[in-house]
Amino acid sequence: MIGGTQESASLARSLVQANLPCVVSVTTDSARSLYPSSLLLTVWVGQLTQATITAFLRQYEIQVILDASHPFAVEISQFAIAAATTTGISYLRFERASIEPAPLPTTDSQTDDQDAPRPIVFNHLSELLKTPLLTGQHVLLTLGYRYLPLFQPWQTQATLYARILPSPVALEAAIASGFTPDRLIALRPPISAQLECALWQQWNISVVVTKASGVAGGEDVKRQVAAELGVQLVIIDRPPIQYPEQVSDISTAIAFCQQHLLN
């Protein structure tokens, strides 16, 4: 299983309960704590690449690839799909469900709801950075540390804050991108609405930039808090990718694994 996400931890617990052996790949040591301790479960820490993934599959005698990577981790999914095709290993994408946009307010809606800015969705981050939307704003970035270098030119045009995972790599990348320690917070999801609200108010946030990460990624909480506080939420949509097979239900994913492990 390609893991590192909250839902991959739930999948791992279900696999153990179903008595199915599993090797979970994660990229950081801190992600180990997400997974249960079991003789059936091996957590491998490292970076799978196009050059190494096939050897990894052979070394661990993998029969099924359960891809539960982050929706924006397109590269590793593409590597896994290609490796599955080459080796004949069964592949299943487990993807967190998207959040449907809220309906437009009606004339009977409360005034507060009508006044709240509606989320703005961009297909790519580059589209947002071509607009003046962030200029002069107090902006909270919840995109992950890999995207922070793209905002370095904006350090003089807006007041930027970032939420990152609690890892040395993330912290180093944020500081290298021009973020000072007082404009960083390191937290691992899930994050409650109360904590989001307090953080946004503490920093006087006017714009939040996030990913279309679904409920597991806290997108629903951000939508709720943005509406309550009147903050402009900017959502970067998921990159399109064609998966051979895809589900968003854990029981269906477990049944798929059982079927292909027994065959």
Coordinates of C-alpha atoms in Angstrom, one line a residue:
M1 CA 0.0 0.0 0.0
I2 CA 1.2 3.5 -0.9
G3 CA 0.4 5.4 2.3
G4 CA 1.1 8.4 4.3
T5 CA -2.5 9.6 4.5
Q6 CA -5.1 9.4 7.2
E7 CA -7.3 7.1 5.1
S8 CA -4.3 4.8 4.5
A9 CA -4.1 4.3 8.2
S10 CA -7.8 3.2 8.3
L11 CA -7.1 0.9 5.4
A12 CA -4.2 -0.6 7.2
R13 CA -6.3 -1.4 10.3
S14 CA -8.9 -3.0 8.1
L15 CA -6.3 -5.1 6.3
V16 CA -5.0 -6.4 9.6
Q17 CA -8.5 -7.1 10.8
A18 CA -9.0 -9.1 7.6
N19 CA -5.8 -11.0 8.2
L20 CA -4.2 -9.7 5.1
P21 CA -0.4 -9.1 5.1
C22 CA 0.6 -5.6 4.0
V23 CA 3.7 -3.5 3.3
V24 CA 3.0 0.2 3.6
S25 CA 5.3 2.7 2.0
V26 CA 5.6 6.2 3.6
T27 CA 8.1 9.0 3.0
T28 CA 8.8 10.1 6.6
D29 CA 9.6 8.5 9.9
S30 CA 6.9 10.5 11.6
A31 CA 4.2 8.8 9.5
R32 CA 5.0 5.5 11.2
S33 CA 2.8 6.5 14.1
L34 CA -0.3 6.5 11.9
Y35 CA -0.2 2.7 11.6
P36 CA -1.1 -0.1 14.0
S37 CA 1.5 -2.4 15.4
S38 CA 1.0 -5.9 13.9
L39 CA 3.0 -8.8 12.6
L40 CA 1.0 -8.6 9.4
L41 CA 2.1 -5.0 8.8
T42 CA 5.4 -3.7 7.6
V43 CA 6.0 0.1 7.4
W44 CA 8.7 1.0 4.9
V45 CA 10.1 4.5 5.0
G46 CA 11.6 5.9 1.8
Q47 CA 11.0 7.5 -1.5
L48 CA 9.7 5.2 -4.3
T49 CA 10.8 6.4 -7.7
Q50 CA 10.3 5.2 -11.3
A51 CA 13.7 3.5 -11.1
T52 CA 13.1 1.7 -7.8
I53 CA 9.4 0.8 -7.6
T54 CA 9.6 -2.4 -9.7
A55 CA 12.5 -3.8 -7.6
F56 CA 10.6 -2.8 -4.4
L57 CA 7.5 -4.8 -5.6
R58 CA 9.7 -7.9 -6.3
Q59 CA 11.6 -7.6 -3.1
Y60 CA 8.4 -7.7 -1.0
E61 CA 6.6 -10.1 -3.4
I62 CA 3.7 -7.7 -3.8
Q63 CA 0.6 -9.1 -5.4
V64 CA -1.7 -6.1 -5.1
I65 CA -0.9 -2.4 -5.2
L66 CA -3.4 -0.4 -3.1
D67 CA -2.6 3.3 -3.9
A68 CA -3.8 5.4 -1.0
S69 CA -1.4 8.3 -1.6
H70 CA -2.4 11.9 -1.4
P71 CA -4.7 13.0 -4.3
F72 CA -2.0 15.5 -5.3
A73 CA 0.8 13.0 -5.3
V74 CA 0.4 12.4 -9.0
E75 CA 3.9 11.2 -9.7
I76 CA 3.9 8.2 -7.4
S77 CA 0.5 7.1 -8.7
Q78 CA 1.8 7.3 -12.3
F79 CA 4.9 5.2 -11.2
A80 CA 2.7 2.7 -9.5
I81 CA 0.3 2.3 -12.5
A82 CA 3.2 1.9 -14.9
A83 CA 4.9 -0.7 -12.6
A84 CA 1.6 -2.6 -12.2
T85 CA 1.1 -2.7 -16.0
T86 CA 4.7 -3.9 -16.5
T87 CA 4.6 -6.6 -13.8
G88 CA 1.0 -7.7 -14.1
I89 CA 0.3 -6.8 -10.5
S90 CA -3.3 -5.8 -9.7
Y91 CA -3.7 -2.1 -9.0
L92 CA -6.5 -0.2 -7.1
R93 CA -6.6 3.5 -6.4
F94 CA -8.3 4.4 -3.1
E95 CA -9.2 8.1 -3.3
R96 CA -10.9 10.2 -0.7
A97 CA -14.3 11.4 -2.0
S98 CA -14.4 15.0 -3.3
I99 CA -16.6 17.6 -1.7
E100 CA -19.5 18.8 -3.8
P101 CA -19.7 22.6 -3.9
A102 CA -22.5 24.0 -1.8
P103 CA -25.6 25.2 -3.7
L104 CA -25.9 28.9 -4.4
P105 CA -27.8 30.8 -1.7
T106 CA -31.5 31.4 -2.2
T107 CA -33.5 34.5 -1.3
D108 CA -34.5 32.7 1.9
S109 CA -30.9 32.2 3.0
Q110 CA -29.7 34.1 6.0
T111 CA -27.9 37.4 5.4
D112 CA -24.7 36.1 7.0
D113 CA -24.5 33.3 4.5
Q114 CA -25.2 35.6 1.6
D115 CA -22.4 38.0 2.7
A116 CA -19.8 35.2 3.0
P117 CA -17.5 35.0 0.0
R118 CA -17.9 31.8 -2.0
P119 CA -14.8 29.6 -2.5
I120 CA -12.8 30.2 -5.7
V121 CA -11.5 27.1 -7.5
F122 CA -8.5 27.1 -9.8
N123 CA -7.4 24.1 -11.9
H124 CA -3.7 24.8 -11.2
L125 CA -1.8 26.9 -8.7
S126 CA -0.1 28.7 -11.5
E127 CA -3.5 30.2 -12.5
L128 CA -3.9 31.7 -9.0
L129 CA -0.4 33.2 -9.0
K130 CA -1.2 35.1 -12.2
T131 CA -4.0 37.0 -10.5
P132 CA -3.8 39.9 -8.0
L133 CA -6.1 37.9 -5.6
L134 CA -3.4 37.6 -2.9
T135 CA -2.0 41.2 -3.1
G136 CA -2.2 43.0 0.2
Q137 CA -3.9 40.1 1.9
H138 CA -3.1 38.1 5.1
V139 CA -2.8 34.7 3.4
L140 CA -2.7 31.3 5.1
L141 CA -1.2 28.5 2.8
T142 CA -2.2 24.9 3.6
L143 CA -0.8 23.4 0.4
G144 CA 2.2 21.5 1.8
Y145 CA 5.8 22.5 1.9
R146 CA 6.7 21.5 -1.7
Y147 CA 4.6 24.4 -3.0
L148 CA 6.0 27.1 -0.8
P149 CA 9.0 28.1 -3.0
L150 CA 6.5 29.3 -5.6
F151 CA 5.3 31.9 -3.1
Q152 CA 8.7 33.4 -2.4
P153 CA 8.2 36.3 -4.9
W154 CA 4.9 37.0 -3.0
Q155 CA 6.6 37.7 0.3
T156 CA 6.8 41.4 -0.5
Q157 CA 3.3 41.6 -2.0
A158 CA 1.2 39.9 0.8
T159 CA 1.6 38.8 4.4
L160 CA 2.1 35.1 4.1
Y161 CA 1.6 32.4 6.7
A162 CA 2.0 28.6 6.2
R163 CA 0.8 25.5 7.9
I164 CA 3.2 22.6 7.4
L165 CA 3.6 19.1 8.7
P166 CA 5.9 18.7 11.8
S167 CA 9.0 17.5 10.0
P168 CA 12.5 19.0 9.6
V169 CA 12.2 18.8 5.8
A170 CA 9.1 20.9 5.8
L171 CA 10.5 23.4 8.2
E172 CA 13.7 23.8 6.1
A173 CA 11.7 24.3 2.9
A174 CA 9.5 26.9 4.5
I175 CA 12.4 28.9 5.9
A176 CA 14.2 28.7 2.5
S177 CA 11.0 30.1 0.9
G178 CA 11.2 33.2 3.0
F179 CA 8.9 32.3 5.9
T180 CA 9.9 33.4 9.4
P181 CA 9.2 31.2 12.4
D182 CA 6.5 33.5 13.6
R183 CA 4.5 32.9 10.4
L184 CA 4.7 29.1 10.5
I185 CA 2.7 26.5 12.4
A186 CA 3.5 22.8 12.3
L187 CA 0.5 20.5 12.7
R188 CA -0.6 17.1 11.5
P189 CA -4.2 16.8 10.4
P190 CA -7.0 16.3 11.4
I191 CA -7.5 19.9 12.7
S192 CA -10.8 20.9 14.4
A193 CA -13.0 23.7 13.3
Q194 CA -12.3 25.4 16.7
L195 CA -8.5 25.3 16.2
E196 CA -8.8 26.5 12.6
C197 CA -11.0 29.4 13.7
A198 CA -8.6 30.4 16.5
L199 CA -5.6 30.3 14.2
W200 CA -7.2 32.3 11.4
Q201 CA -8.4 34.9 13.9
Q202 CA -5.0 35.1 15.6
W203 CA -3.3 35.9 12.3
N204 CA -6.1 38.0 11.0
I205 CA -6.3 35.8 7.9
S206 CA -8.3 37.2 5.0
V207 CA -7.5 34.5 2.3
V208 CA -6.8 30.8 2.8
V209 CA -5.2 28.8 -0.1
T210 CA -5.8 25.0 0.2
K211 CA -6.1 21.9 -1.9
A212 CA -9.3 20.0 -2.9
S213 CA -8.4 17.4 -0.4
G214 CA -11.8 16.1 0.6
V215 CA -13.1 15.5 4.2
A216 CA -9.9 13.5 5.1
G217 CA -7.8 16.6 4.3
G218 CA -10.0 18.9 6.2
E219 CA -11.5 20.7 3.2
D220 CA -15.0 20.6 4.7
V221 CA -13.7 22.2 7.9
K222 CA -12.0 25.0 6.0
R223 CA -15.2 25.6 4.0
Q224 CA -17.2 25.9 7.2
V225 CA -14.7 28.2 9.0
A226 CA -14.3 30.4 5.9
A227 CA -18.1 30.9 5.7
E228 CA -18.3 31.7 9.5
L229 CA -15.5 34.2 9.5
G230 CA -16.1 35.7 6.0
V231 CA -12.6 34.6 4.8
Q232 CA -12.0 34.0 1.1
L233 CA -11.2 30.3 0.5
V234 CA -9.2 29.5 -2.6
I235 CA -9.1 25.8 -3.6
I236 CA -6.7 24.3 -6.0
D237 CA -8.5 21.4 -7.8
R238 CA -7.2 17.9 -8.0
P239 CA -4.9 17.1 -10.9
P240 CA -6.6 14.8 -13.5
I241 CA -5.3 11.3 -13.7
Q242 CA -6.8 8.2 -15.3
Y243 CA -6.7 5.3 -12.8
P244 CA -7.3 1.7 -14.0
E245 CA -9.6 1.1 -11.1
Q246 CA -10.7 3.5 -8.3
V247 CA -12.9 3.2 -5.2
S248 CA -13.6 5.5 -2.2
D249 CA -15.1 2.8 0.1
I250 CA -12.8 0.9 2.5
S251 CA -14.8 -2.3 2.5
T252 CA -14.7 -2.4 -1.4
A253 CA -10.9 -1.9 -1.3
I254 CA -10.5 -4.8 1.2
A255 CA -12.7 -7.1 -0.9
F256 CA -10.5 -6.2 -3.9
C257 CA -7.4 -7.1 -2.0
Q258 CA -8.9 -10.4 -0.7
Q259 CA -10.0 -11.4 -4.2
H260 CA -6.6 -10.7 -5.9
L261 CA -4.5 -12.2 -3.1
L262 CA -6.4 -15.4 -3.2
N263 CA -6.2 -15.8 -7.0

